[in-house]
C-alpha positions as a printed Julia matrix, in Angstrom:
492×3 Matrix{Float64}:
  -8.21  -27.61    8.14
  -6.04  -26.98    5.04
  -5.19  -23.45    6.18
  -4.14  -24.58    9.68
  -2.25  -27.59    8.37
  -0.24  -25.65    5.75
   0.42  -22.69    8.11
   1.69  -24.82   11.01
   3.83  -26.97    8.7
   5.36  -23.89    7.02
   6.16  -22.33   10.41
   8.02  -25.47   11.56
   9.89  -25.98    8.27
  10.73  -22.32    7.53
  11.85  -21.27   11.0
  13.21  -24.67   12.19
  10.76  -24.91   15.1
  10.5   -27.95   17.31
   6.71  -27.83   17.18
   3.83  -25.48   16.44
   0.13  -25.56   17.33
  -2.56  -23.36   15.78
  -5.99  -23.35   17.46
  -9.01  -21.76   15.75
 -12.39  -21.51   17.51
 -15.34  -23.14   15.75
 -17.89  -22.11   18.34
 -18.37  -21.62   22.06
 -17.09  -25.06   23.1
 -15.19  -26.55   20.15
 -12.01  -25.65   18.33
  -9.98  -26.88   15.36
  -6.36  -27.62   16.25
  -3.38  -28.26   13.97
  -0.23  -29.59   15.65
   2.97  -29.76   13.59
   6.24  -31.17   14.91
   9.67  -32.1    13.59
  10.62  -35.73   13.39
  13.98  -37.34   12.63
  14.39  -40.67   10.88
  17.24  -43.12   11.24
  19.3   -41.36    8.56
  19.09  -38.03   10.45
  16.8   -36.5     7.85
  14.37  -33.92    9.17
  10.67  -34.13    8.31
   7.52  -32.49    9.55
   4.31  -34.24   10.52
   0.94  -32.5    11.06
  -2.13  -33.68   12.93
  -5.46  -31.8    12.6
  -8.3   -32.58   15.03
 -11.52  -31.1    16.41
 -11.1   -30.67   20.17
 -12.98  -29.36   23.16
 -12.15  -25.78   24.19
  -8.33  -25.54   24.36
  -6.94  -24.09   27.58
  -3.5   -22.52   27.83
  -0.9   -23.63   30.36
   0.12  -20.19   31.72
   3.09  -21.77   33.52
   4.63  -22.98   30.26
   7.91  -21.15   29.75
   9.29  -23.06   26.76
   6.56  -21.99   24.37
   5.71  -18.65   22.75
   1.99  -17.82   22.55
   0.5   -15.45   19.94
  -3.19  -14.65   20.39
  -5.43  -14.04   17.37
  -8.12  -11.44   18.0
 -11.16  -10.51   15.95
 -11.92   -6.85   15.13
 -14.14   -6.65   18.25
 -11.21   -7.71   20.46
 -12.47  -11.24   21.2
  -9.87  -14.01   21.03
 -10.66  -16.39   18.15
  -7.57  -18.56   18.48
  -3.88  -18.65   19.19
  -0.56  -19.84   17.81
   1.83  -21.74   20.1
   5.43  -22.31   18.98
   8.52  -23.91   20.46
  11.93  -23.17   18.92
  14.9   -25.53   19.3
  17.68  -22.95   18.94
  15.67  -19.72   19.07
  14.11  -17.8    16.15
  16.86  -16.78   13.71
  14.98  -14.04   11.85
  12.43  -12.57   14.25
  11.24   -9.9    11.79
  10.27  -12.45    9.1
   8.84  -14.74   11.8
   6.64  -11.95   13.2
   5.52  -10.95    9.68
   4.59  -14.61    8.95
   2.62  -14.81   12.24
   0.8   -11.53   11.37
   0.03  -12.86    7.89
  -1.46  -16.1     9.3
  -3.45  -14.06   11.85
  -4.87  -11.86    9.08
  -5.98  -14.91    7.08
  -7.67  -16.44   10.14
  -9.33  -13.11   11.03
 -10.76  -12.85    7.51
 -11.84  -16.49    7.63
 -13.51  -15.87   11.01
 -15.32  -12.87    9.49
 -16.47  -15.02    6.57
 -17.78  -17.67    8.97
 -19.66  -15.02   10.98
 -21.11  -13.44    7.85
 -22.07  -16.86    6.48
 -23.82  -17.73    9.73
 -25.69  -14.43    9.69
 -26.54  -14.93    6.05
 -27.92  -18.43    6.7
 -29.98  -17.11    9.61
 -31.36  -14.4     7.35
 -32.14  -17.03    4.71
 -34.18  -18.95    7.27
 -36.09  -15.78    8.11
 -36.66  -15.01    4.44
 -37.81  -18.61    3.8
 -40.48  -18.13    6.44
 -41.43  -14.87    4.76
 -42.16  -16.68    1.47
 -45.17  -18.46    3.01
 -46.72  -15.15    4.03
 -45.54  -12.83    1.25
 -49.09  -12.61   -0.16
 -50.26  -11.02    3.06
 -49.46   -7.29    2.79
 -49.81   -6.57    6.49
 -47.6    -9.44    7.56
 -45.0    -8.64    4.89
 -44.85   -4.96    5.88
 -44.55   -5.81    9.56
 -41.74   -8.31    9.08
 -40.05   -5.94    6.64
 -40.04   -3.27    9.34
 -38.91   -5.56   12.17
 -36.28   -7.6    10.37
 -35.15   -6.05    7.13
 -35.0    -2.41    8.24
 -32.79   -3.26   11.22
 -30.4    -5.44    9.26
 -26.86   -4.14    8.6
 -27.1    -5.83    5.18
 -28.9    -4.72    2.07
 -31.66   -7.24    1.3
 -33.62   -7.58   -1.95
 -36.07  -10.27   -3.09
 -37.25  -10.3    -6.71
 -39.14  -12.67   -8.94
 -37.32  -14.46  -11.74
 -38.19  -11.62  -14.15
 -36.46   -9.0   -11.99
 -39.53   -7.39  -10.38
 -38.63   -6.21   -6.85
 -40.91   -7.83   -4.27
 -39.17   -6.96   -1.02
 -36.23   -4.75    0.02
 -34.87   -2.61    2.84
 -33.46    0.91    3.03
 -29.91   -0.39    3.25
 -30.32   -1.95   -0.21
 -31.48    1.41   -1.62
 -28.4     3.07   -0.07
 -26.05    0.58   -1.7
 -27.77    0.9    -5.11
 -28.36    4.68   -4.84
 -31.87    4.32   -6.26
 -35.48    3.81   -5.24
 -36.56    0.17   -5.43
 -40.34    0.6    -5.09
 -41.84   -0.85   -8.29
 -38.37   -1.27   -9.84
 -37.22   -4.04  -12.17
 -33.55   -5.01  -11.84
 -33.3    -6.55  -15.32
 -34.72   -3.77  -17.5
 -31.69   -1.73  -18.49
 -33.73    1.32  -19.53
 -34.85    1.8   -15.91
 -31.44    1.32  -14.23
 -28.37    3.6   -14.49
 -25.02    2.02  -15.46
 -23.35    0.71  -12.31
 -20.96   -2.17  -11.49
 -23.18   -3.4    -8.64
 -26.27   -3.3   -10.87
 -24.42   -5.21  -13.61
 -23.4    -7.88  -11.07
 -27.02   -8.18   -9.91
 -28.22   -8.58  -13.51
 -25.78  -11.43  -14.09
 -27.11  -13.15  -10.94
 -30.29  -14.12  -12.79
 -28.15  -16.51  -14.85
 -26.15  -18.07  -11.97
 -25.58  -17.58   -8.25
 -23.02  -14.94   -7.33
 -20.61  -14.47   -4.43
 -18.2   -11.68   -5.31
 -16.51   -8.49   -4.13
 -17.18   -5.31   -6.11
 -15.67   -1.82   -5.97
 -18.25    0.95   -6.43
 -18.24    4.76   -6.16
 -20.76    6.37   -3.82
 -20.84   10.06   -2.82
 -17.34   10.58   -4.2
 -15.88    7.68   -2.19
 -14.83    4.16   -3.19
 -16.72    1.38   -1.36
 -16.01   -2.33   -1.54
 -19.2    -4.37   -1.5
 -19.79   -8.12   -1.15
 -22.75   -9.48   -3.11
 -24.41  -12.82   -2.39
 -27.25  -14.06   -4.59
 -29.35  -17.24   -4.47
 -31.76  -18.41   -7.16
 -34.69  -20.28   -5.61
 -35.96  -22.09   -8.7
 -38.79  -23.89   -6.89
 -40.18  -20.53   -5.7
 -39.16  -18.56   -8.83
 -37.47  -16.02   -6.58
 -33.98  -14.5    -6.35
 -32.54  -13.3    -3.04
 -29.75  -10.71   -2.86
 -27.66   -9.89    0.21
 -25.27   -6.91    0.04
 -22.83   -5.77    2.72
 -19.93   -3.35    3.08
 -16.4    -4.86    3.3
 -14.47   -1.6     2.82
 -12.78   -1.75    6.25
 -11.44   -5.23    5.57
 -10.12   -4.23    2.13
  -8.46   -1.09    3.54
  -6.7    -3.11    6.26
  -5.42   -5.6     3.69
  -4.16   -2.76    1.48
  -2.43   -1.08    4.44
  -0.71   -4.33    5.38
   0.49   -4.8     1.8
   1.7    -1.17    1.62
   3.54   -1.57    4.94
   5.4    -4.64    3.67
   6.32   -2.84    0.42
   7.64    0.2     2.28
   9.73   -1.98    4.6
  11.19   -3.78    1.59
  11.86   -0.43   -0.1
  13.66    0.89    2.99
  15.91   -2.19    3.07
  16.59   -1.92   -0.67
  17.38    1.81   -0.51
  19.71    1.25    2.45
  21.49   -1.56    0.57
  21.97    0.54   -2.57
  23.16    3.57   -0.6
  25.6     1.46    1.44
  27.07   -0.18   -1.68
  27.56    3.2    -3.39
  29.87    4.39   -0.63
  32.84    2.22   -1.69
  33.08    3.3    -5.39
  32.48    6.96   -4.4
  35.22    6.74   -1.77
  37.61    5.28   -4.38
  36.74    8.08   -6.83
  37.24   10.72   -4.14
  40.6     9.22   -3.11
  41.89    9.19   -6.71
  40.64   12.75   -7.25
  42.41   13.95   -4.09
  45.7    12.42   -5.32
  45.39   14.17   -8.7
  44.58   17.52   -7.04
  47.5    17.09   -4.61
  49.95   16.35   -7.49
  48.66   19.37   -9.41
  49.09   21.62   -6.35
  52.71   20.39   -5.9
  53.39   20.97   -9.62
  54.36   17.29   -9.9
  51.99   16.86  -12.85
  50.23   19.17  -15.26
  47.39   18.64  -17.73
  47.9    19.85  -21.3
  45.15   20.77  -23.76
  45.8    20.93  -27.51
  44.52   24.19  -29.01
  45.15   25.02  -32.68
  47.88   22.38  -32.82
  49.69   23.77  -29.78
  49.76   22.23  -26.33
  48.88   24.55  -23.47
  48.32   23.94  -19.78
  44.6    23.48  -18.97
  43.97   26.25  -16.43
  40.21   25.44  -16.15
  40.94   21.96  -14.81
  41.28   22.86  -11.09
  37.83   24.45  -11.12
  36.33   21.39  -12.84
  38.05   19.07  -10.34
  36.62   21.13   -7.48
  33.15   20.72   -9.02
  33.66   16.93   -9.17
  34.85   16.86   -5.57
  31.85   18.94   -4.45
  29.46   16.6    -6.29
  31.02   13.55   -4.61
  30.67   15.19   -1.18
  27.0    15.97   -1.89
  26.48   12.36   -2.97
  27.84   11.19    0.4
  25.41   13.55    2.17
  22.46   12.17    0.14
  23.53    8.59    0.87
  23.69    9.34    4.6
  20.18   10.88    4.42
  18.77    7.74    2.77
  20.5     5.49    5.31
  19.15    7.58    8.19
  15.63    7.48    6.73
  15.75    3.7     6.26
  16.43    3.09    9.96
  13.17    2.24   11.71
  13.88    4.44   14.71
  14.59    7.48   12.52
  11.79    7.29    9.97
   9.64    9.83   11.8
  12.47   11.85   13.39
  13.8    14.63   11.15
  16.5    16.8    12.64
  15.12   20.27   11.89
  17.18   23.17   10.64
  16.18   26.45    9.03
  17.35   26.73    5.42
  16.51   28.54    2.19
  14.71   26.36   -0.33
  16.77   27.93   -3.13
  19.96   26.5    -1.58
  18.56   22.95   -1.86
  17.38   23.64   -5.43
  20.81   25.0    -6.44
  22.62   21.94   -5.03
  20.31   19.64   -6.99
  20.86   21.69  -10.15
  24.63   21.45   -9.73
  24.39   17.65   -9.82
  22.03   17.74  -12.83
  23.72   20.58  -14.74
  24.84   18.42  -17.65
  21.4    16.78  -18.07
  19.74   20.23  -18.25
  22.36   21.31  -20.79
  21.99   18.2   -22.98
  18.26   18.86  -23.47
  18.55   22.66  -23.45
  15.93   22.81  -20.67
  14.9    26.16  -19.19
  14.3    26.33  -15.42
  12.09   29.11  -14.05
  12.0    29.81  -10.31
   9.39   31.82   -8.42
  10.15   31.36   -4.73
   7.85   33.44   -2.52
   8.78   31.7     0.71
  11.26   32.42    3.45
  13.37   29.86    5.24
  11.69   26.52    5.97
  12.42   23.99    8.71
  13.54   20.47    7.85
  16.43   18.46    6.45
  18.13   20.37    3.66
  19.93   17.21    2.49
  16.63   15.38    2.09
  15.16   18.28    0.11
  18.18   18.12   -2.2
  17.27   14.45   -2.83
  13.58   15.37   -3.28
  14.43   17.96   -5.97
  16.9    15.56   -7.6
  14.17   12.96   -8.03
  11.49   15.42   -9.21
  13.84   17.22  -11.62
  15.06   13.87  -13.01
  11.47   12.79  -13.72
  10.73   16.11  -15.43
  13.92   15.91  -17.54
  12.85   12.42  -18.72
   9.36   13.7   -19.54
  10.12   16.89  -21.52
  11.31   17.19  -25.1
  14.46   19.08  -26.1
  14.04   22.77  -25.29
  11.49   21.92  -22.59
  10.47   23.98  -19.57
  10.53   23.19  -15.83
   9.1    25.58  -13.22
   9.58   25.67   -9.45
   7.1    27.72   -7.41
   6.98   28.18   -3.65
   4.27   30.03   -1.7
   3.41   30.08    1.99
   0.85   31.26    4.52
   0.71   31.04    8.31
  -0.06   27.3     8.31
   1.79   25.73    5.39
   4.38   25.91    2.62
   3.32   24.87   -0.91
   6.01   23.8    -3.39
   5.15   23.05   -7.05
   7.5    21.44   -9.59
   5.87   21.68  -13.04
   7.01   20.5   -16.47
   5.55   20.7   -19.99
   6.36   17.08  -20.81
   4.23   14.17  -21.97
   2.39   13.88  -18.64
   1.35   10.83  -16.61
  -1.67    8.69  -17.62
  -4.62    9.43  -15.31
  -5.0     5.76  -14.36
  -1.41    5.76  -13.02
  -1.66    8.91  -10.9
  -2.82    7.09   -7.75
  -0.09    4.45   -7.99
   3.11    6.24   -9.05
   4.23    6.61   -5.42
   3.89    2.88   -4.73
   7.21    1.07   -4.28
   8.39   -0.75   -7.44
   5.47    0.56   -9.58
   6.4     1.99  -12.98
   4.17    3.08  -15.84
   6.36    1.77  -18.66
   9.78    0.46  -19.56
  10.96    4.04  -20.01
   9.92    4.82  -16.45
  11.89    1.97  -14.92
  13.13    3.03  -11.52
  10.63    5.87  -11.22
   8.6     3.87   -8.69
  11.61    3.66   -6.38
  12.6     7.34   -6.79
   9.11    8.68   -6.16
   8.55    6.24   -3.28
  11.7     7.54   -1.56
  10.57   11.1    -2.31
   7.2    10.46   -0.68
   8.86    8.9     2.39
  11.04   12.0     2.8
   8.07   14.37    2.4
   5.95   12.36    4.86
   8.88   12.33    7.32
   8.58   16.15    7.28
   4.87   15.87    8.12
   3.92   16.75    4.57
   2.04   15.38    1.56
   2.86   15.03   -2.13
   0.59   14.43   -5.12
   0.8    14.53   -8.92
  -1.6    16.87  -10.76
  -2.07   16.48  -14.54
  -2.2    19.66  -16.64
  -4.83   20.06  -19.35
  -2.31   21.48  -21.82
   0.1    18.61  -21.12
   2.7    18.01  -18.47
   2.54   17.35  -14.74
   2.75   19.3   -11.5
   4.13   17.62   -8.38
   2.74   19.51   -5.38
   4.35   19.26   -1.93
   2.55   20.71    1.11
   4.53   21.03    4.36
   2.71   22.08    7.53
   4.66   24.66    9.54
   3.55   23.29   12.92
């Protein structure tokens, strides 16, 4: 009731709707309905009122044209409810509105799954309660264990209050990765260290209902553990089930929202950089034009004498070239941030060294300040993709390496290829990245420390550009110190 009430009220207030109804099925014939609507008092102040009731099965008026209907479906495709809205002047921000609807739907889907699991759990508890009366009979216990427990999608364990296992199924052994015959779940000398085992041990003190991340066969699983202490029977019942799919979907939704926010932020930054760069380019063009017409000249004082600076034109050309490259990079970021273009890279054949050299031109002074040596070993021919994006990729990776290495440091770029793929490595001998941060450094807005501020954005954009080329990127720590960023681009 609280979820439906708050969600419907927020929809009306946030998006200025006339009314909103959220219907959530409680069973085959009954539903819970929240109806929120805007009201106006005598002083023309707007308020929102919400009514929550249990109703018979709600039917939709298919002829209604003034309402928008959003169906909520469970993972099996069955409809578990719907959201009906009516806007007075139309939805102003449809993207935020759709995201809010999807967020509400996800909450209700998870709540529906909890209700289903709870119902199944209670049914299993009834079955187990019946088992208690016959647990002394070996034949009956074995038969019921085979018929009920072995066919359950959940791991089931029953122990006495001292931890001795009385009953279990194969699914429980799979979750715990151990044999439970004759086992005791409290004796630490018999049980290997494991987060699930530790949670089970703590269940002998109080009932548990918690989600746990565990590692099985090299993969991370998310497990839900339910435990009930039956003091009158001196028994403890454990129910364990896999919720990995649900956790993955939640993580994907969160990642999607972060990437959309990142794209908007990158586009905003790139757009705002255009104006100051254009002003700098305009001023530079005026200076170059005056120099060409001999209307001005730049003097340099050498040994007390003023002489015309003949190196200036070349330096001004370098500045102009850098500004032009900056415009190209900005246009690449803006193109990537557009939804329709995120997976459409205009392919061209180019030499990887050309992209590396352009990035080095922009970072020449930073390399010089730290006296950094760059070694290149490029055993690859031309590759297909966006050269401008690869300039940005190398800019970001080189900048991270420059921050990481000490003065006199070393950065290496290697490229190798076979018939299927191109492998590009950017390696430095810097301080390296903590192992616990390796899986998160490409997340938008994630940084490992104050010194790494902004790295989360740079590496996130880098990953988006690599993925847009159908490739992958990962960070590999080196034993002797430093980090290798490896990019793999498939040729087909």
